[in-house]
Amino acid sequence: MLFPFFPLLLLTLPSWARAQPTQRACNNSPLLCSKPYDIITHLGAHDSPFVRTPSNNFNSFGNQFFNTTTQLDAGVRLLSAQVHAVTSPTTGLREWHLCHSICSMFDVGLLRDWLLEVRVWLDTHPNEVVTILIVNIDAASAVELLPEFSSADIARHAYVPKTGVGVTPPPSTPSASSWPTLEEMIDAHQRLVVFVTNIQPDSNNAPYLLPEFTFVWETEFEVVGLENFYCLPDRPGGLTLDTAKSSGRLFLVNHFLYWNQAFGIQVPDVRFLNVTNSMSGVGSLMDHMRDCGQQYAQLPTFVLVDFFNVGPAIQTVDVFNGVTEPVGRRSVSSDVFDRHFGTIHRSGGRERWSVKGEYGALLAFWSLVFLS
């Protein structure tokens, strides 16, 4: 009853979907090796490098509790990050930093260092296909980003589409996908797909830096309230349900909540994580993905979540991918870590925010006076 659209999909499954699993495990499962990249749902860590830790006093702008390497170890296969231009105090030149919103609030260092972390992981996991989504806040050109990828020596893993860097692939059909299978990408040594916003295609210098909205469309990303997760296209503009599906673009579901603070500031909403990342209920990851799958008669290619370990979100994605026995994954705690603001508790089948400790009174006052 959870997936009434599945019979429709099963009737049209091509031969690659009915093939016997191979010995190789791709993206943690032998069942996924023969499936095209666009047919699989890839779990994404929204703002992957922005991690709440004791060392940064559990920065409220952090979107994850574990670093990128741990995310990948645990089954995340899409990593998003915000990139900003920062003037170096020593050279006076522009550097490309990973910052949340603005660099004075949360700067976690150079883009090239984070790319190196991803490259090291790819080198030691030869059967995994990973996607990076760079939110290019200050519109770095392909030429400006090239040194970051060169320094990390990661471009050698990158996927280059046959249709070209600036051309939307034709829509996939039940009998023919526009994207290669995971094992084809692995065998071709093109296991890293890189999407970048606000960038002009540059087929000569960087044919692997794919303009995001040429290849991907997204649902609404500034959601406040569990009841506000929808499946309508939000970016790029001008798409409808029908034109989004027929455009050939991949389907990305944003599934995370913001918490409005004073002065228009938004931070990741940790109060309802055990609902947001769960497998049932209004505002749950399972219901959102199911609803979108029904509306489009196809599953999302990507789903982005905050605090991926809670739920854990990977269990829902496994259901949609048909994965029951994942191979080579690291198990991590599904707890919510936040020593300032308290813990998530269950109450009557729904989660509620429980304020405790020395910050309890301060948070209660802040919530009453400032929250919208």
GROMACS .gro file of C-alpha atoms in nm:
model
  372
    1MET     CA    1   0.000   0.000   0.000
    2LEU     CA    2   0.294   0.230   0.047
    3PHE     CA    3   0.394   0.221  -0.317
    4PRO     CA    4   0.094   0.196  -0.549
    5PHE     CA    5   0.301   0.325  -0.840
    6PHE     CA    6   0.547   0.035  -0.821
    7PRO     CA    7   0.334  -0.211  -1.028
    8LEU     CA    8   0.329   0.042  -1.312
    9LEU     CA    9   0.705   0.074  -1.300
   10LEU     CA   10   0.760  -0.302  -1.278
   11LEU     CA   11   0.557  -0.360  -1.593
   12THR     CA   12   0.794  -0.141  -1.790
   13LEU     CA   13   1.125  -0.246  -1.636
   14PRO     CA   14   1.391  -0.302  -1.902
   15SER     CA   15   1.616  -0.605  -1.910
   16TRP     CA   16   1.893  -0.444  -1.704
   17ALA     CA   17   1.656  -0.413  -1.406
   18ARG     CA   18   1.567  -0.784  -1.415
   19ALA     CA   19   1.922  -0.909  -1.453
   20GLN     CA   20   2.080  -1.131  -1.192
   21PRO     CA   21   2.308  -0.946  -0.952
   22THR     CA   22   2.676  -0.949  -1.030
   23GLN     CA   23   2.953  -1.029  -0.785
   24ARG     CA   24   3.067  -0.668  -0.772
   25ALA     CA   25   2.887  -0.443  -0.523
   26CYS     CA   26   2.829  -0.095  -0.666
   27ASN     CA   27   2.721   0.181  -0.428
   28ASN     CA   28   2.695  -0.083  -0.154
   29SER     CA   29   2.486  -0.336  -0.349
   30PRO     CA   30   2.535  -0.590  -0.628
   31LEU     CA   31   2.177  -0.514  -0.733
   32LEU     CA   32   2.272  -0.160  -0.839
   33CYS     CA   33   2.566  -0.236  -1.069
   34SER     CA   34   2.359  -0.293  -1.381
   35LYS     CA   35   2.122  -0.003  -1.319
   36PRO     CA   36   2.166   0.330  -1.496
   37TYR     CA   37   2.278   0.627  -1.287
   38ASP     CA   38   1.947   0.809  -1.336
   39ILE     CA   39   1.730   0.513  -1.230
   40ILE     CA   40   1.885   0.486  -0.883
   41THR     CA   41   1.793   0.717  -0.595
   42HIS     CA   42   2.112   0.867  -0.448
   43LEU     CA   43   2.101   0.978  -0.084
   44GLY     CA   44   2.245   1.328  -0.049
   45ALA     CA   45   2.396   1.512   0.247
   46HIS     CA   46   2.276   1.872   0.221
   47ASP     CA   47   2.566   2.111   0.291
   48SER     CA   48   2.795   1.814   0.351
   49PRO     CA   49   3.105   1.994   0.488
   50PHE     CA   50   2.913   2.205   0.742
   51VAL     CA   51   2.929   1.983   1.048
   52ARG     CA   52   2.817   2.055   1.406
   53THR     CA   53   3.092   1.942   1.639
   54PRO     CA   54   3.206   2.017   1.996
   55SER     CA   55   3.505   2.205   1.848
   56ASN     CA   56   3.276   2.461   1.677
   57ASN     CA   57   3.038   2.472   1.972
   58PHE     CA   58   2.775   2.285   1.770
   59ASN     CA   59   2.739   2.573   1.526
   60SER     CA   60   2.367   2.622   1.455
   61PHE     CA   61   2.441   2.666   1.083
   62GLY     CA   62   2.577   2.312   1.061
   63ASN     CA   63   2.368   2.070   0.856
   64GLN     CA   64   2.535   1.741   0.953
   65PHE     CA   65   2.669   1.568   1.262
   66PHE     CA   66   2.938   1.363   1.081
   67ASN     CA   67   3.207   1.469   0.835
   68THR     CA   68   3.208   1.396   0.463
   69THR     CA   69   3.422   1.083   0.488
   70THR     CA   70   3.185   0.932   0.745
   71GLN     CA   71   2.887   1.032   0.531
   72LEU     CA   72   3.033   0.842   0.236
   73ASP     CA   73   3.123   0.544   0.455
   74ALA     CA   74   2.761   0.529   0.574
   75GLY     CA   75   2.607   0.527   0.224
   76VAL     CA   76   2.565   0.892   0.123
   77ARG     CA   77   2.640   0.930  -0.249
   78LEU     CA   78   2.552   1.295  -0.317
   79LEU     CA   79   2.742   1.575  -0.145
   80SER     CA   80   2.633   1.937  -0.170
   81ALA     CA   81   2.837   2.238  -0.062
   82GLN     CA   82   2.832   2.618  -0.085
   83VAL     CA   83   3.139   2.786  -0.236
   84HIS     CA   84   3.225   3.153  -0.180
   85ALA     CA   85   3.503   3.386  -0.294
   86VAL     CA   86   3.730   3.509  -0.015
   87THR     CA   87   4.016   3.755  -0.057
   88SER     CA   88   4.337   3.609   0.083
   89PRO     CA   89   4.493   3.838   0.347
   90THR     CA   90   4.841   3.731   0.235
   91THR     CA   91   4.819   3.734  -0.145
   92GLY     CA   92   4.521   3.959  -0.208
   93LEU     CA   93   4.389   3.700  -0.454
   94ARG     CA   94   4.049   3.533  -0.454
   95GLU     CA   95   4.033   3.198  -0.281
   96TRP     CA   96   3.741   2.957  -0.296
   97HIS     CA   97   3.610   2.872   0.048
   98LEU     CA   98   3.331   2.651   0.178
   99CYS     CA   99   3.104   2.886   0.373
  100HIS     CA  100   2.751   2.854   0.502
  101SER     CA  101   2.550   3.161   0.393
  102ILE     CA  102   2.834   3.409   0.456
  103CYS     CA  103   3.192   3.333   0.547
  104SER     CA  104   3.189   3.537   0.867
  105MET     CA  105   2.929   3.296   1.005
  106PHE     CA  106   3.070   2.955   0.914
  107ASP     CA  107   3.386   2.907   0.705
  108VAL     CA  108   3.522   2.551   0.700
  109GLY     CA  109   3.817   2.614   0.470
  110LEU     CA  110   3.926   2.576   0.111
  111LEU     CA  111   3.724   2.397  -0.154
  112ARG     CA  112   4.037   2.215  -0.270
  113ASP     CA  113   4.091   2.060   0.074
  114TRP     CA  114   3.737   1.921   0.081
  115LEU     CA  115   3.774   1.788  -0.274
  116LEU     CA  116   4.093   1.616  -0.162
  117GLU     CA  117   3.897   1.444   0.116
  118VAL     CA  118   3.648   1.316  -0.141
  119ARG     CA  119   3.926   1.207  -0.380
  120VAL     CA  120   4.104   1.008  -0.108
  121TRP     CA  121   3.778   0.828  -0.035
  122LEU     CA  122   3.718   0.755  -0.404
  123ASP     CA  123   4.070   0.614  -0.439
  124THR     CA  124   4.003   0.362  -0.162
  125HIS     CA  125   3.651   0.270  -0.278
  126PRO     CA  126   3.690   0.177  -0.646
  127ASN     CA  127   3.333   0.049  -0.695
  128GLU     CA  128   3.147   0.359  -0.578
  129VAL     CA  129   2.991   0.638  -0.786
  130VAL     CA  130   2.968   0.975  -0.608
  131THR     CA  131   2.799   1.301  -0.707
  132ILE     CA  132   2.901   1.652  -0.597
  133LEU     CA  133   2.668   1.951  -0.619
  134ILE     CA  134   2.851   2.284  -0.582
  135VAL     CA  135   2.632   2.583  -0.501
  136ASN     CA  136   2.844   2.846  -0.670
  137ILE     CA  137   2.744   3.155  -0.471
  138ASP     CA  138   2.990   3.400  -0.632
  139ALA     CA  139   2.968   3.256  -0.985
  140ALA     CA  140   3.320   3.119  -1.013
  141SER     CA  141   3.404   3.036  -1.374
  142ALA     CA  142   3.518   2.693  -1.485
  143VAL     CA  143   3.870   2.832  -1.527
  144GLU     CA  144   3.866   2.963  -1.170
  145LEU     CA  145   3.751   2.629  -1.031
  146LEU     CA  146   4.001   2.423  -1.231
  147PRO     CA  147   4.292   2.482  -0.989
  148GLU     CA  148   4.076   2.354  -0.702
  149PHE     CA  149   4.010   2.027  -0.884
  150SER     CA  150   4.371   2.003  -1.005
  151SER     CA  151   4.511   2.057  -0.657
  152ALA     CA  152   4.293   1.776  -0.524
  153ASP     CA  153   4.378   1.554  -0.825
  154ILE     CA  154   4.012   1.457  -0.845
  155ALA     CA  155   3.923   1.540  -1.206
  156ARG     CA  156   4.065   1.206  -1.320
  157HIS     CA  157   3.758   1.044  -1.164
  158ALA     CA  158   3.509   1.282  -1.326
  159TYR     CA  159   3.227   1.190  -1.561
  160VAL     CA  160   3.205   1.363  -1.902
  161PRO     CA  161   2.864   1.322  -2.072
  162LYS     CA  162   2.858   1.212  -2.434
  163THR     CA  163   2.592   1.474  -2.508
  164GLY     CA  164   2.831   1.752  -2.403
  165VAL     CA  165   2.871   1.975  -2.100
  166GLY     CA  166   2.604   2.226  -2.199
  167VAL     CA  167   2.339   1.999  -2.349
  168THR     CA  168   2.048   1.845  -2.159
  169PRO     CA  169   2.041   1.468  -2.224
  170PRO     CA  170   1.727   1.335  -2.393
  171PRO     CA  171   1.467   1.178  -2.161
  172SER     CA  172   1.537   0.819  -2.064
  173THR     CA  173   1.286   0.554  -2.167
  174PRO     CA  174   1.206   0.213  -2.014
  175SER     CA  175   1.420   0.050  -2.282
  176ALA     CA  176   1.707   0.299  -2.304
  177SER     CA  177   1.861   0.530  -2.047
  178SER     CA  178   2.047   0.849  -2.134
  179TRP     CA  179   2.294   0.772  -1.856
  180PRO     CA  180   2.539   0.482  -1.822
  181THR     CA  181   2.501   0.212  -1.561
  182LEU     CA  182   2.705   0.231  -1.242
  183GLU     CA  183   2.935  -0.048  -1.357
  184GLU     CA  184   2.989   0.126  -1.692
  185MET     CA  185   3.090   0.444  -1.510
  186ILE     CA  186   3.320   0.247  -1.282
  187ASP     CA  187   3.485   0.062  -1.571
  188ALA     CA  188   3.531   0.389  -1.761
  189HIS     CA  189   3.698   0.549  -1.455
  190GLN     CA  190   3.430   0.820  -1.452
  191ARG     CA  191   3.286   0.769  -1.105
  192LEU     CA  192   3.242   1.132  -1.001
  193VAL     CA  193   2.957   1.345  -1.136
  194VAL     CA  194   2.998   1.718  -1.068
  195PHE     CA  195   2.709   1.964  -1.096
  196VAL     CA  196   2.772   2.336  -1.045
  197THR     CA  197   2.524   2.623  -1.021
  198ASN     CA  198   2.585   2.967  -1.176
  199ILE     CA  199   2.847   2.848  -1.422
  200GLN     CA  200   2.886   2.875  -1.798
  201PRO     CA  201   2.969   2.546  -1.971
  202ASP     CA  202   3.331   2.518  -2.077
  203SER     CA  203   3.381   2.211  -2.293
  204ASN     CA  204   3.744   2.297  -2.369
  205ASN     CA  205   3.876   2.346  -2.016
  206ALA     CA  206   3.634   2.163  -1.788
  207PRO     CA  207   3.391   1.930  -1.971
  208TYR     CA  208   3.316   1.761  -1.638
  209LEU     CA  209   3.176   2.073  -1.462
  210LEU     CA  210   2.811   2.031  -1.553
  211PRO     CA  211   2.576   2.331  -1.515
  212GLU     CA  212   2.326   2.200  -1.264
  213PHE     CA  213   2.003   2.322  -1.414
  214THR     CA  214   2.095   2.197  -1.760
  215PHE     CA  215   2.098   1.848  -1.609
  216VAL     CA  216   1.884   1.866  -1.292
  217TRP     CA  217   1.558   2.015  -1.166
  218GLU     CA  218   1.474   2.059  -0.799
  219THR     CA  219   1.175   2.084  -0.569
  220GLU     CA  220   1.135   2.378  -0.326
  221PHE     CA  221   1.433   2.413  -0.091
  222GLU     CA  222   1.325   2.679   0.159
  223VAL     CA  223   1.065   2.477   0.344
  224VAL     CA  224   0.938   2.575   0.689
  225GLY     CA  225   0.683   2.336   0.839
  226LEU     CA  226   0.637   1.960   0.810
  227GLU     CA  227   0.322   1.999   0.602
  228ASN     CA  228   0.497   2.203   0.331
  229PHE     CA  229   0.694   1.938   0.143
  230TYR     CA  230   0.570   1.935  -0.216
  231CYS     CA  231   0.683   1.790  -0.549
  232LEU     CA  232   0.634   2.083  -0.785
  233PRO     CA  233   0.941   2.200  -0.980
  234ASP     CA  234   1.103   2.505  -0.820
  235ARG     CA  235   1.433   2.541  -1.009
  236PRO     CA  236   1.497   2.608  -1.290
  237GLY     CA  237   1.200   2.835  -1.332
  238GLY     CA  238   0.923   2.782  -1.584
  239LEU     CA  239   0.886   2.404  -1.546
  240THR     CA  240   0.559   2.223  -1.480
  241LEU     CA  241   0.504   1.865  -1.369
  242ASP     CA  242   0.481   1.754  -1.732
  243THR     CA  243   0.765   1.960  -1.875
  244ALA     CA  244   0.997   1.866  -1.590
  245LYS     CA  245   0.942   1.497  -1.656
  246SER     CA  246   0.984   1.532  -2.033
  247SER     CA  247   1.285   1.765  -2.014
  248GLY     CA  248   1.545   1.492  -1.970
  249ARG     CA  249   1.669   1.651  -1.649
  250LEU     CA  250   1.734   1.444  -1.338
  251PHE     CA  251   1.490   1.478  -1.048
  252LEU     CA  252   1.620   1.614  -0.713
  253VAL     CA  253   1.397   1.623  -0.405
  254ASN     CA  254   1.499   1.868  -0.134
  255HIS     CA  255   1.384   1.727   0.199
  256PHE     CA  256   1.501   1.939   0.489
  257LEU     CA  257   1.344   2.202   0.712
  258TYR     CA  258   1.457   2.551   0.798
  259TRP     CA  259   1.392   2.721   1.131
  260ASN     CA  260   1.330   3.096   1.101
  261GLN     CA  261   1.527   3.302   1.348
  262ALA     CA  262   1.536   3.676   1.415
  263PHE     CA  263   1.628   3.921   1.137
  264GLY     CA  264   1.537   3.673   0.861
  265ILE     CA  265   1.812   3.425   0.947
  266GLN     CA  266   1.734   3.059   0.876
  267VAL     CA  267   1.908   2.763   1.036
  268PRO     CA  268   1.856   2.388   0.993
  269ASP     CA  269   1.559   2.277   1.202
  270VAL     CA  270   1.670   2.006   1.444
  271ARG     CA  271   1.344   2.005   1.640
  272PHE     CA  272   1.162   1.764   1.408
  273LEU     CA  273   1.447   1.553   1.274
  274ASN     CA  274   1.299   1.225   1.392
  275VAL     CA  275   0.992   1.309   1.183
  276THR     CA  276   1.163   1.466   0.883
  277ASN     CA  277   1.403   1.175   0.827
  278SER     CA  278   1.161   0.899   0.923
  279MET     CA  279   0.972   0.634   0.725
  280SER     CA  280   0.617   0.743   0.812
  281GLY     CA  281   0.401   1.042   0.895
  282VAL     CA  282   0.330   1.390   0.763
  283GLY     CA  283   0.660   1.549   0.664
  284SER     CA  284   0.852   1.220   0.660
  285LEU     CA  285   1.113   1.138   0.399
  286MET     CA  286   0.925   0.822   0.299
  287ASP     CA  287   0.597   1.004   0.238
  288HIS     CA  288   0.763   1.285   0.043
  289MET     CA  289   0.950   1.048  -0.186
  290ARG     CA  290   0.644   0.828  -0.232
  291ASP     CA  291   0.423   1.125  -0.318
  292CYS     CA  292   0.672   1.257  -0.573
  293GLY     CA  293   0.718   0.912  -0.722
  294GLN     CA  294   0.344   0.881  -0.769
  295GLN     CA  295   0.311   1.222  -0.933
  296TYR     CA  296   0.590   1.158  -1.184
  297ALA     CA  297   0.559   0.780  -1.218
  298GLN     CA  298   0.932   0.768  -1.154
  299LEU     CA  299   1.155   0.781  -0.851
  300PRO     CA  300   1.374   1.080  -0.763
  301THR     CA  301   1.733   1.049  -0.879
  302PHE     CA  302   1.851   1.243  -0.574
  303VAL     CA  303   1.715   1.329  -0.232
  304LEU     CA  304   1.897   1.583  -0.013
  305VAL     CA  305   1.859   1.570   0.366
  306ASP     CA  306   2.006   1.740   0.670
  307PHE     CA  307   2.162   1.523   0.942
  308PHE     CA  308   2.155   1.211   0.724
  309ASN     CA  309   2.224   0.977   1.017
  310VAL     CA  310   1.891   1.051   1.183
  311GLY     CA  311   1.615   0.814   1.078
  312PRO     CA  312   1.850   0.690   0.944
  313ALA     CA  313   1.758   0.836   0.605
  314ILE     CA  314   1.950   0.567   0.419
  315GLN     CA  315   1.690   0.307   0.518
  316THR     CA  316   1.419   0.489   0.323
  317VAL     CA  317   1.641   0.523   0.018
  318ASP     CA  318   1.723   0.151   0.037
  319VAL     CA  319   1.352   0.071   0.018
  320PHE     CA  320   1.314   0.268  -0.303
  321ASN     CA  321   1.629   0.115  -0.451
  322GLY     CA  322   1.525  -0.238  -0.354
  323VAL     CA  323   1.841  -0.285  -0.146
  324THR     CA  324   1.792  -0.522   0.149
  325GLU     CA  325   2.148  -0.633   0.226
  326PRO     CA  326   2.390  -0.342   0.175
  327VAL     CA  327   2.757  -0.430   0.146
  328GLY     CA  328   3.050  -0.245   0.303
  329ARG     CA  329   2.863   0.031   0.484
  330ARG     CA  330   2.974   0.188   0.810
  331SER     CA  331   2.713   0.199   1.084
  332VAL     CA  332   2.684   0.533   1.265
  333SER     CA  333   2.473   0.659   1.552
  334SER     CA  334   2.126   0.783   1.462
  335ASP     CA  335   2.120   1.019   1.760
  336VAL     CA  336   2.072   1.396   1.749
  337PHE     CA  337   2.380   1.568   1.891
  338ASP     CA  338   2.328   1.912   2.038
  339ARG     CA  339   2.450   1.987   2.387
  340HIS     CA  340   2.306   2.339   2.382
  341PHE     CA  341   1.946   2.286   2.294
  342GLY     CA  342   1.850   1.946   2.423
  343THR     CA  343   1.734   1.619   2.274
  344ILE     CA  344   1.449   1.482   2.066
  345HIS     CA  345   1.195   1.275   2.260
  346ARG     CA  346   0.895   1.072   2.150
  347SER     CA  347   0.558   1.169   2.288
  348GLY     CA  348   0.241   0.989   2.182
  349GLY     CA  349   0.393   0.866   1.857
  350ARG     CA  350   0.520   1.210   1.751
  351GLU     CA  351   0.847   1.376   1.824
  352ARG     CA  352   0.863   1.694   2.026
  353TRP     CA  353   1.143   1.931   2.115
  354SER     CA  354   1.250   1.904   2.477
  355VAL     CA  355   1.450   2.194   2.614
  356LYS     CA  356   1.690   2.114   2.893
  357GLY     CA  357   2.003   2.233   3.062
  358GLU     CA  358   2.135   2.583   3.120
  359TYR     CA  359   2.016   2.701   2.776
  360GLY     CA  360   1.656   2.596   2.831
  361ALA     CA  361   1.520   2.925   2.960
  362LEU     CA  362   1.715   3.123   2.701
  363LEU     CA  363   1.582   2.912   2.413
  364ALA     CA  364   1.226   2.934   2.543
  365PHE     CA  365   1.250   3.312   2.561
  366TRP     CA  366   1.408   3.330   2.213
  367SER     CA  367   1.132   3.111   2.070
  368LEU     CA  368   0.851   3.320   2.217
  369VAL     CA  369   0.993   3.659   2.126
  370PHE     CA  370   1.183   3.615   1.801
  371LEU     CA  371   1.074   3.311   1.603
  372SER     CA  372   0.841   3.373   1.312
   0.00000   0.00000   0.00000
